[in-house]
PDB file of C-alpha atoms in Angstrom:
ATOM      1  CA  UNK A   1      97.096  39.094 169.039  1.00  0.00           C
ATOM      2  CA  UNK A   2      94.044  41.215 169.742  1.00  0.00           C
ATOM      3  CA  UNK A   3      90.972  39.342 170.904  1.00  0.00           C
ATOM      4  CA  UNK A   4      88.698  40.963 168.327  1.00  0.00           C
ATOM      5  CA  UNK A   5      90.201  42.399 165.158  1.00  0.00           C
ATOM      6  CA  UNK A   6      88.689  44.728 162.599  1.00  0.00           C
ATOM      7  CA  UNK A   7      90.155  46.727 159.747  1.00  0.00           C
ATOM      8  CA  UNK A   8      90.034  50.349 160.895  1.00  0.00           C
ATOM      9  CA  UNK A   9      89.237  51.680 157.428  1.00  0.00           C
ATOM     10  CA  UNK A  10      87.978  54.032 156.290  1.00  0.00           C
ATOM     11  CA  UNK A  11      85.917  51.865 153.977  1.00  0.00           C
ATOM     12  CA  UNK A  12      84.396  54.013 151.255  1.00  0.00           C
ATOM     13  CA  UNK A  13      81.450  52.781 149.193  1.00  0.00           C
ATOM     14  CA  UNK A  14      79.166  54.626 146.784  1.00  0.00           C
ATOM     15  CA  UNK A  15      75.536  55.177 147.687  1.00  0.00           C
ATOM     16  CA  UNK A  16      73.431  52.139 146.794  1.00  0.00           C
ATOM     17  CA  UNK A  17      76.342  49.696 146.954  1.00  0.00           C
ATOM     18  CA  UNK A  18      76.889  46.816 149.364  1.00  0.00           C
ATOM     19  CA  UNK A  19      79.237  47.534 152.259  1.00  0.00           C
ATOM     20  CA  UNK A  20      81.060  44.528 153.702  1.00  0.00           C
ATOM     21  CA  UNK A  21      82.548  44.765 157.179  1.00  0.00           C
ATOM     22  CA  UNK A  22      84.667  41.997 158.647  1.00  0.00           C
ATOM     23  CA  UNK A  23      85.759  40.861 162.090  1.00  0.00           C
ATOM     24  CA  UNK A  24      87.852  37.997 163.433  1.00  0.00           C
ATOM     25  CA  UNK A  25      88.034  36.805 167.027  1.00  0.00           C
ATOM     26  CA  UNK A  26      90.496  34.691 168.947  1.00  0.00           C
ATOM     27  CA  UNK A  27      88.408  32.918 171.629  1.00  0.00           C
ATOM     28  CA  UNK A  28      87.113  29.779 169.950  1.00  0.00           C
ATOM     29  CA  UNK A  29      84.609  29.215 172.763  1.00  0.00           C
ATOM     30  CA  UNK A  30      82.745  32.465 172.097  1.00  0.00           C
ATOM     31  CA  UNK A  31      79.031  31.957 171.614  1.00  0.00           C
ATOM     32  CA  UNK A  32      77.392  35.294 170.887  1.00  0.00           C
ATOM     33  CA  UNK A  33      78.357  38.057 168.513  1.00  0.00           C
ATOM     34  CA  UNK A  34      77.115  41.578 168.007  1.00  0.00           C
ATOM     35  CA  UNK A  35      77.461  44.518 165.652  1.00  0.00           C
ATOM     36  CA  UNK A  36      77.152  48.058 166.950  1.00  0.00           C
ATOM     37  CA  UNK A  37      76.997  51.312 165.014  1.00  0.00           C
ATOM     38  CA  UNK A  38      78.521  54.439 166.498  1.00  0.00           C
ATOM     39  CA  UNK A  39      78.030  57.855 165.011  1.00  0.00           C
ATOM     40  CA  UNK A  40      80.639  60.493 165.782  1.00  0.00           C
ATOM     41  CA  UNK A  41      80.032  61.940 169.245  1.00  0.00           C
ATOM     42  CA  UNK A  42      77.350  59.382 170.082  1.00  0.00           C
ATOM     43  CA  UNK A  43      77.279  56.134 172.007  1.00  0.00           C
ATOM     44  CA  UNK A  44      77.225  52.695 170.318  1.00  0.00           C
ATOM     45  CA  UNK A  45      73.867  51.354 169.161  1.00  0.00           C
ATOM     46  CA  UNK A  46      73.132  47.636 168.761  1.00  0.00           C
ATOM     47  CA  UNK A  47      72.116  46.784 165.193  1.00  0.00           C
ATOM     48  CA  UNK A  48      72.588  43.003 164.876  1.00  0.00           C
ATOM     49  CA  UNK A  49      73.227  39.934 166.976  1.00  0.00           C
ATOM     50  CA  UNK A  50      74.063  36.411 165.807  1.00  0.00           C
ATOM     51  CA  UNK A  51      74.664  33.162 167.652  1.00  0.00           C
ATOM     52  CA  UNK A  52      74.578  30.357 165.062  1.00  0.00           C
ATOM     53  CA  UNK A  53      76.677  29.677 161.992  1.00  0.00           C
ATOM     54  CA  UNK A  54      75.210  31.098 158.831  1.00  0.00           C
ATOM     55  CA  UNK A  55      73.394  34.260 157.887  1.00  0.00           C
ATOM     56  CA  UNK A  56      70.907  36.409 159.764  1.00  0.00           C
ATOM     57  CA  UNK A  57      69.048  39.135 157.921  1.00  0.00           C
ATOM     58  CA  UNK A  58      67.292  42.204 159.305  1.00  0.00           C
ATOM     59  CA  UNK A  59      66.185  44.730 156.741  1.00  0.00           C
ATOM     60  CA  UNK A  60      69.212  45.996 154.827  1.00  0.00           C
ATOM     61  CA  UNK A  61      71.599  44.323 157.276  1.00  0.00           C
ATOM     62  CA  UNK A  62      72.919  40.750 157.116  1.00  0.00           C
ATOM     63  CA  UNK A  63      75.226  39.296 159.731  1.00  0.00           C
ATOM     64  CA  UNK A  64      77.282  36.231 158.842  1.00  0.00           C
ATOM     65  CA  UNK A  65      78.999  33.916 161.306  1.00  0.00           C
ATOM     66  CA  UNK A  66      81.572  31.189 160.687  1.00  0.00           C
ATOM     67  CA  UNK A  67      82.720  29.751 163.996  1.00  0.00           C
ATOM     68  CA  UNK A  68      85.179  27.335 162.392  1.00  0.00           C
ATOM     69  CA  UNK A  69      87.016  30.269 160.827  1.00  0.00           C
ATOM     70  CA  UNK A  70      86.312  32.538 163.824  1.00  0.00           C
ATOM     71  CA  UNK A  71      84.914  35.127 161.505  1.00  0.00           C
ATOM     72  CA  UNK A  72      81.942  37.476 161.667  1.00  0.00           C
ATOM     73  CA  UNK A  73      80.832  39.865 158.980  1.00  0.00           C
ATOM     74  CA  UNK A  74      78.181  42.502 158.417  1.00  0.00           C
ATOM     75  CA  UNK A  75      76.745  43.315 155.010  1.00  0.00           C
ATOM     76  CA  UNK A  76      74.826  46.524 154.451  1.00  0.00           C
ATOM     77  CA  UNK A  77      72.800  46.514 151.246  1.00  0.00           C
ATOM     78  CA  UNK A  78      71.722  49.679 149.415  1.00  0.00           C
ATOM     79  CA  UNK A  79      74.128  51.754 151.506  1.00  0.00           C
ATOM     80  CA  UNK A  80      72.931  55.246 152.373  1.00  0.00           C
ATOM     81  CA  UNK A  81      74.906  58.322 153.482  1.00  0.00           C
ATOM     82  CA  UNK A  82      73.180  57.930 156.860  1.00  0.00           C
ATOM     83  CA  UNK A  83      75.024  54.609 157.242  1.00  0.00           C
ATOM     84  CA  UNK A  84      78.317  56.516 157.498  1.00  0.00           C
ATOM     85  CA  UNK A  85      79.551  55.662 160.980  1.00  0.00           C
ATOM     86  CA  UNK A  86      81.992  53.441 162.834  1.00  0.00           C
ATOM     87  CA  UNK A  87      80.892  49.812 163.079  1.00  0.00           C
ATOM     88  CA  UNK A  88      82.018  47.881 166.121  1.00  0.00           C
ATOM     89  CA  UNK A  89      82.186  44.108 166.307  1.00  0.00           C
ATOM     90  CA  UNK A  90      81.658  42.653 169.789  1.00  0.00           C
ATOM     91  CA  UNK A  91      82.073  39.134 171.098  1.00  0.00           C
ATOM     92  CA  UNK A  92      80.841  37.540 174.317  1.00  0.00           C
ATOM     93  CA  UNK A  93      83.453  34.976 175.342  1.00  0.00           C
ATOM     94  CA  UNK A  94      81.076  33.557 177.963  1.00  0.00           C
ATOM     95  CA  UNK A  95      80.928  33.760 181.733  1.00  0.00           C
ATOM     96  CA  UNK A  96      78.691  36.771 182.032  1.00  0.00           C
ATOM     97  CA  UNK A  97      77.579  39.852 180.173  1.00  0.00           C
ATOM     98  CA  UNK A  98      81.103  40.936 179.262  1.00  0.00           C
ATOM     99  CA  UNK A  99      81.584  41.976 175.660  1.00  0.00           C
ATOM    100  CA  UNK A 100      84.970  42.366 174.017  1.00  0.00           C
ATOM    101  CA  UNK A 101      84.943  44.982 171.280  1.00  0.00           C
ATOM    102  CA  UNK A 102      87.054  45.461 168.220  1.00  0.00           C
ATOM    103  CA  UNK A 103      88.396  48.934 167.531  1.00  0.00           C
ATOM    104  CA  UNK A 104      85.825  49.483 164.804  1.00  0.00           C
ATOM    105  CA  UNK A 105      85.697  50.060 161.049  1.00  0.00           C
ATOM    106  CA  UNK A 106      84.852  53.523 159.800  1.00  0.00           C
ATOM    107  CA  UNK A 107      82.386  53.378 156.916  1.00  0.00           C
ATOM    108  CA  UNK A 108      81.882  56.290 154.534  1.00  0.00           C
ATOM    109  CA  UNK A 109      79.018  56.168 152.063  1.00  0.00           C
ATOM    110  CA  UNK A 110      79.602  58.660 149.295  1.00  0.00           C
ATOM    111  CA  UNK A 111      76.971  60.349 147.137  1.00  0.00           C
TER     112      UNK A 111
ATOM    113  CA  UNK B  11      60.532  53.090 177.771  1.00  0.00           C
ATOM    114  CA  UNK B  12      63.361  55.146 179.202  1.00  0.00           C
ATOM    115  CA  UNK B  13      66.854  54.303 178.057  1.00  0.00           C
ATOM    116  CA  UNK B  14      70.059  54.088 180.042  1.00  0.00           C
ATOM    117  CA  UNK B  15      70.673  57.364 181.856  1.00  0.00           C
ATOM    118  CA  UNK B  16      74.140  58.540 182.746  1.00  0.00           C
ATOM    119  CA  UNK B  17      74.993  61.596 184.785  1.00  0.00           C
ATOM    120  CA  UNK B  18      76.724  63.911 184.513  1.00  0.00           C
ATOM    121  CA  UNK B  19      77.281  64.263 180.763  1.00  0.00           C
ATOM    122  CA  UNK B  20      80.502  66.241 181.122  1.00  0.00           C
ATOM    123  CA  UNK B  21      83.063  66.593 183.880  1.00  0.00           C
ATOM    124  CA  UNK B  22      86.319  68.453 184.220  1.00  0.00           C
ATOM    125  CA  UNK B  23      88.523  67.396 187.095  1.00  0.00           C
ATOM    126  CA  UNK B  24      92.044  68.103 188.260  1.00  0.00           C
ATOM    127  CA  UNK B  25      94.761  65.472 188.598  1.00  0.00           C
ATOM    128  CA  UNK B  26      94.644  63.808 191.991  1.00  0.00           C
ATOM    129  CA  UNK B  27      90.931  64.385 192.521  1.00  0.00           C
ATOM    130  CA  UNK B  28      88.329  61.662 192.566  1.00  0.00           C
ATOM    131  CA  UNK B  29      85.112  61.388 190.586  1.00  0.00           C
ATOM    132  CA  UNK B  30      81.856  59.446 190.795  1.00  0.00           C
ATOM    133  CA  UNK B  31      79.743  58.676 187.757  1.00  0.00           C
ATOM    134  CA  UNK B  32      76.167  57.458 187.903  1.00  0.00           C
ATOM    135  CA  UNK B  33      74.119  55.123 185.712  1.00  0.00           C
ATOM    136  CA  UNK B  34      70.436  54.182 185.775  1.00  0.00           C
ATOM    137  CA  UNK B  35      69.714  51.111 183.631  1.00  0.00           C
ATOM    138  CA  UNK B  36      66.655  50.360 181.571  1.00  0.00           C
ATOM    139  CA  UNK B  37      63.822  49.206 183.790  1.00  0.00           C
ATOM    140  CA  UNK B  38      64.044  45.452 184.220  1.00  0.00           C
ATOM    141  CA  UNK B  39      67.689  45.235 183.199  1.00  0.00           C
ATOM    142  CA  UNK B  40      69.680  43.869 186.100  1.00  0.00           C
ATOM    143  CA  UNK B  41      73.120  43.662 184.499  1.00  0.00           C
ATOM    144  CA  UNK B  42      75.125  46.881 184.301  1.00  0.00           C
ATOM    145  CA  UNK B  43      78.529  47.147 182.658  1.00  0.00           C
ATOM    146  CA  UNK B  44      80.992  50.012 182.399  1.00  0.00           C
ATOM    147  CA  UNK B  45      83.394  50.779 179.592  1.00  0.00           C
ATOM    148  CA  UNK B  46      86.100  53.344 178.964  1.00  0.00           C
ATOM    149  CA  UNK B  47      86.379  54.609 175.400  1.00  0.00           C
ATOM    150  CA  UNK B  48      89.417  56.441 174.102  1.00  0.00           C
ATOM    151  CA  UNK B  49      90.529  57.131 170.516  1.00  0.00           C
ATOM    152  CA  UNK B  50      93.634  55.006 170.900  1.00  0.00           C
ATOM    153  CA  UNK B  51      92.291  52.001 172.814  1.00  0.00           C
ATOM    154  CA  UNK B  52      88.671  51.843 171.756  1.00  0.00           C
ATOM    155  CA  UNK B  53      86.140  50.363 174.161  1.00  0.00           C
ATOM    156  CA  UNK B  54      87.801  48.829 177.188  1.00  0.00           C
ATOM    157  CA  UNK B  55      85.758  46.790 179.686  1.00  0.00           C
ATOM    158  CA  UNK B  56      85.882  48.043 183.263  1.00  0.00           C
ATOM    159  CA  UNK B  57      83.422  45.862 185.189  1.00  0.00           C
ATOM    160  CA  UNK B  58      79.989  44.256 185.206  1.00  0.00           C
ATOM    161  CA  UNK B  59      77.524  44.170 188.065  1.00  0.00           C
ATOM    162  CA  UNK B  60      74.521  41.968 188.634  1.00  0.00           C
ATOM    163  CA  UNK B  61      72.414  41.816 191.794  1.00  0.00           C
ATOM    164  CA  UNK B  62      74.777  44.202 193.552  1.00  0.00           C
ATOM    165  CA  UNK B  63      77.721  41.844 192.897  1.00  0.00           C
ATOM    166  CA  UNK B  64      80.664  42.403 190.599  1.00  0.00           C
ATOM    167  CA  UNK B  65      80.656  39.457 188.182  1.00  0.00           C
ATOM    168  CA  UNK B  66      83.437  40.473 185.840  1.00  0.00           C
ATOM    169  CA  UNK B  67      86.340  42.884 186.051  1.00  0.00           C
ATOM    170  CA  UNK B  68      88.624  44.253 183.364  1.00  0.00           C
ATOM    171  CA  UNK B  69      92.309  45.050 183.530  1.00  0.00           C
ATOM    172  CA  UNK B  70      92.177  48.427 185.193  1.00  0.00           C
ATOM    173  CA  UNK B  71      94.003  49.542 188.333  1.00  0.00           C
ATOM    174  CA  UNK B  72      92.316  49.515 191.706  1.00  0.00           C
ATOM    175  CA  UNK B  73      91.694  53.257 191.416  1.00  0.00           C
ATOM    176  CA  UNK B  74      88.674  52.273 189.348  1.00  0.00           C
ATOM    177  CA  UNK B  75      85.839  50.850 191.384  1.00  0.00           C
ATOM    178  CA  UNK B  76      82.127  50.486 191.152  1.00  0.00           C
ATOM    179  CA  UNK B  77      79.021  49.343 192.897  1.00  0.00           C
ATOM    180  CA  UNK B  78      75.413  48.507 192.200  1.00  0.00           C
ATOM    181  CA  UNK B  79      72.427  49.282 194.356  1.00  0.00           C
ATOM    182  CA  UNK B  80      69.344  47.176 195.029  1.00  0.00           C
ATOM    183  CA  UNK B  81      67.384  49.098 192.369  1.00  0.00           C
ATOM    184  CA  UNK B  82      70.093  48.156 189.790  1.00  0.00           C
ATOM    185  CA  UNK B  83      71.437  51.706 189.579  1.00  0.00           C
ATOM    186  CA  UNK B  84      75.206  51.730 189.437  1.00  0.00           C
ATOM    187  CA  UNK B  85      78.036  54.101 190.191  1.00  0.00           C
ATOM    188  CA  UNK B  86      81.678  54.011 189.287  1.00  0.00           C
ATOM    189  CA  UNK B  87      84.403  55.859 191.082  1.00  0.00           C
ATOM    190  CA  UNK B  88      87.875  56.832 189.970  1.00  0.00           C
ATOM    191  CA  UNK B  89      90.266  58.000 192.666  1.00  0.00           C
ATOM    192  CA  UNK B  90      93.543  59.880 192.298  1.00  0.00           C
ATOM    193  CA  UNK B  91      92.750  60.942 188.758  1.00  0.00           C
ATOM    194  CA  UNK B  92      95.486  60.893 186.139  1.00  0.00           C
ATOM    195  CA  UNK B  93      95.641  62.727 182.811  1.00  0.00           C
ATOM    196  CA  UNK B  94      95.285  59.367 181.055  1.00  0.00           C
ATOM    197  CA  UNK B  95      91.886  58.833 182.656  1.00  0.00           C
ATOM    198  CA  UNK B  96      90.421  61.411 180.288  1.00  0.00           C
ATOM    199  CA  UNK B  97      87.910  59.443 178.251  1.00  0.00           C
ATOM    200  CA  UNK B  98      84.277  58.769 177.504  1.00  0.00           C
ATOM    201  CA  UNK B  99      82.847  56.476 180.168  1.00  0.00           C
ATOM    202  CA  UNK B 100      79.939  54.420 178.951  1.00  0.00           C
ATOM    203  CA  UNK B 101      77.448  52.499 180.989  1.00  0.00           C
ATOM    204  CA  UNK B 102      75.443  49.711 179.398  1.00  0.00           C
ATOM    205  CA  UNK B 103      72.565  47.658 180.700  1.00  0.00           C
ATOM    206  CA  UNK B 104      71.354  44.274 179.597  1.00  0.00           C
ATOM    207  CA  UNK B 105      68.915  41.547 180.368  1.00  0.00           C
ATOM    208  CA  UNK B 106      70.518  38.547 181.986  1.00  0.00           C
ATOM    209  CA  UNK B 107      71.998  36.039 179.581  1.00  0.00           C
ATOM    210  CA  UNK B 108      74.877  35.940 177.138  1.00  0.00           C
ATOM    211  CA  UNK B 109      72.649  36.280 174.100  1.00  0.00           C
ATOM    212  CA  UNK B 110      71.488  39.763 174.990  1.00  0.00           C
ATOM    213  CA  UNK B 111      73.474  42.699 173.754  1.00  0.00           C
ATOM    214  CA  UNK B 112      73.938  45.909 175.618  1.00  0.00           C
ATOM    215  CA  UNK B 113      72.035  49.145 175.456  1.00  0.00           C
ATOM    216  CA  UNK B 114      74.447  51.982 176.068  1.00  0.00           C
ATOM    217  CA  UNK B 115      73.849  55.272 177.781  1.00  0.00           C
ATOM    218  CA  UNK B 116      75.004  58.553 176.284  1.00  0.00           C
ATOM    219  CA  UNK B 117      78.180  58.459 178.338  1.00  0.00           C
ATOM    220  CA  UNK B 118      80.065  60.792 180.639  1.00  0.00           C
ATOM    221  CA  UNK B 119      82.891  62.730 179.040  1.00  0.00           C
ATOM    222  CA  UNK B 120      85.612  63.089 181.687  1.00  0.00           C
ATOM    223  CA  UNK B 121      88.478  65.502 181.143  1.00  0.00           C
ATOM    224  CA  UNK B 122      91.363  65.507 183.611  1.00  0.00           C
ATOM    225  CA  UNK B 123      93.533  68.615 183.581  1.00  0.00           C
TER     226      UNK B 123
END
């Protein structure tokens, strides 16, 4: 079992729709969770972090965390073509600044 | 505020050679981590340095090594290069603490021929 699992996609949504990206993790002791966006040919960029159960909103982005289910999600409202990228879920299992990444979900926002 | 700077951006090396990659973190960031990214494996953790000490190490062979200097700048070295070492090598810096995410550099694209 992979430590951090994501559906590779591609996930296609029409412009203006809500995109829902999901991630599960195996280390129950993990405390901090991150979403990164990576455009083709670029390096990953941090877009959201979450540490407590529940929702955290930042502009069009909402991160959701359920530690009991070991599940993290990212919602993107009013999706734009510029949101087309690969979204990486990352988990810090503790013991330092080591992040374990999922393999990413490719999102395509279509006009 | 300057971001994470990695040099060089591109490298082409021959099998058996060695290579050194450099990373300058964001000012004030004392934790530096290195990752290898390939299409098949995604982002794989190499190691993390803090205060010139390696705090965490991933599952890579001993050919992969690194170090951190007193000014937090870091280098990683790969000896006896193999074709499979061709990848994007990413450096990331962070403030200390598990609740801080990384800021990544632009990466070094290494091609081994």
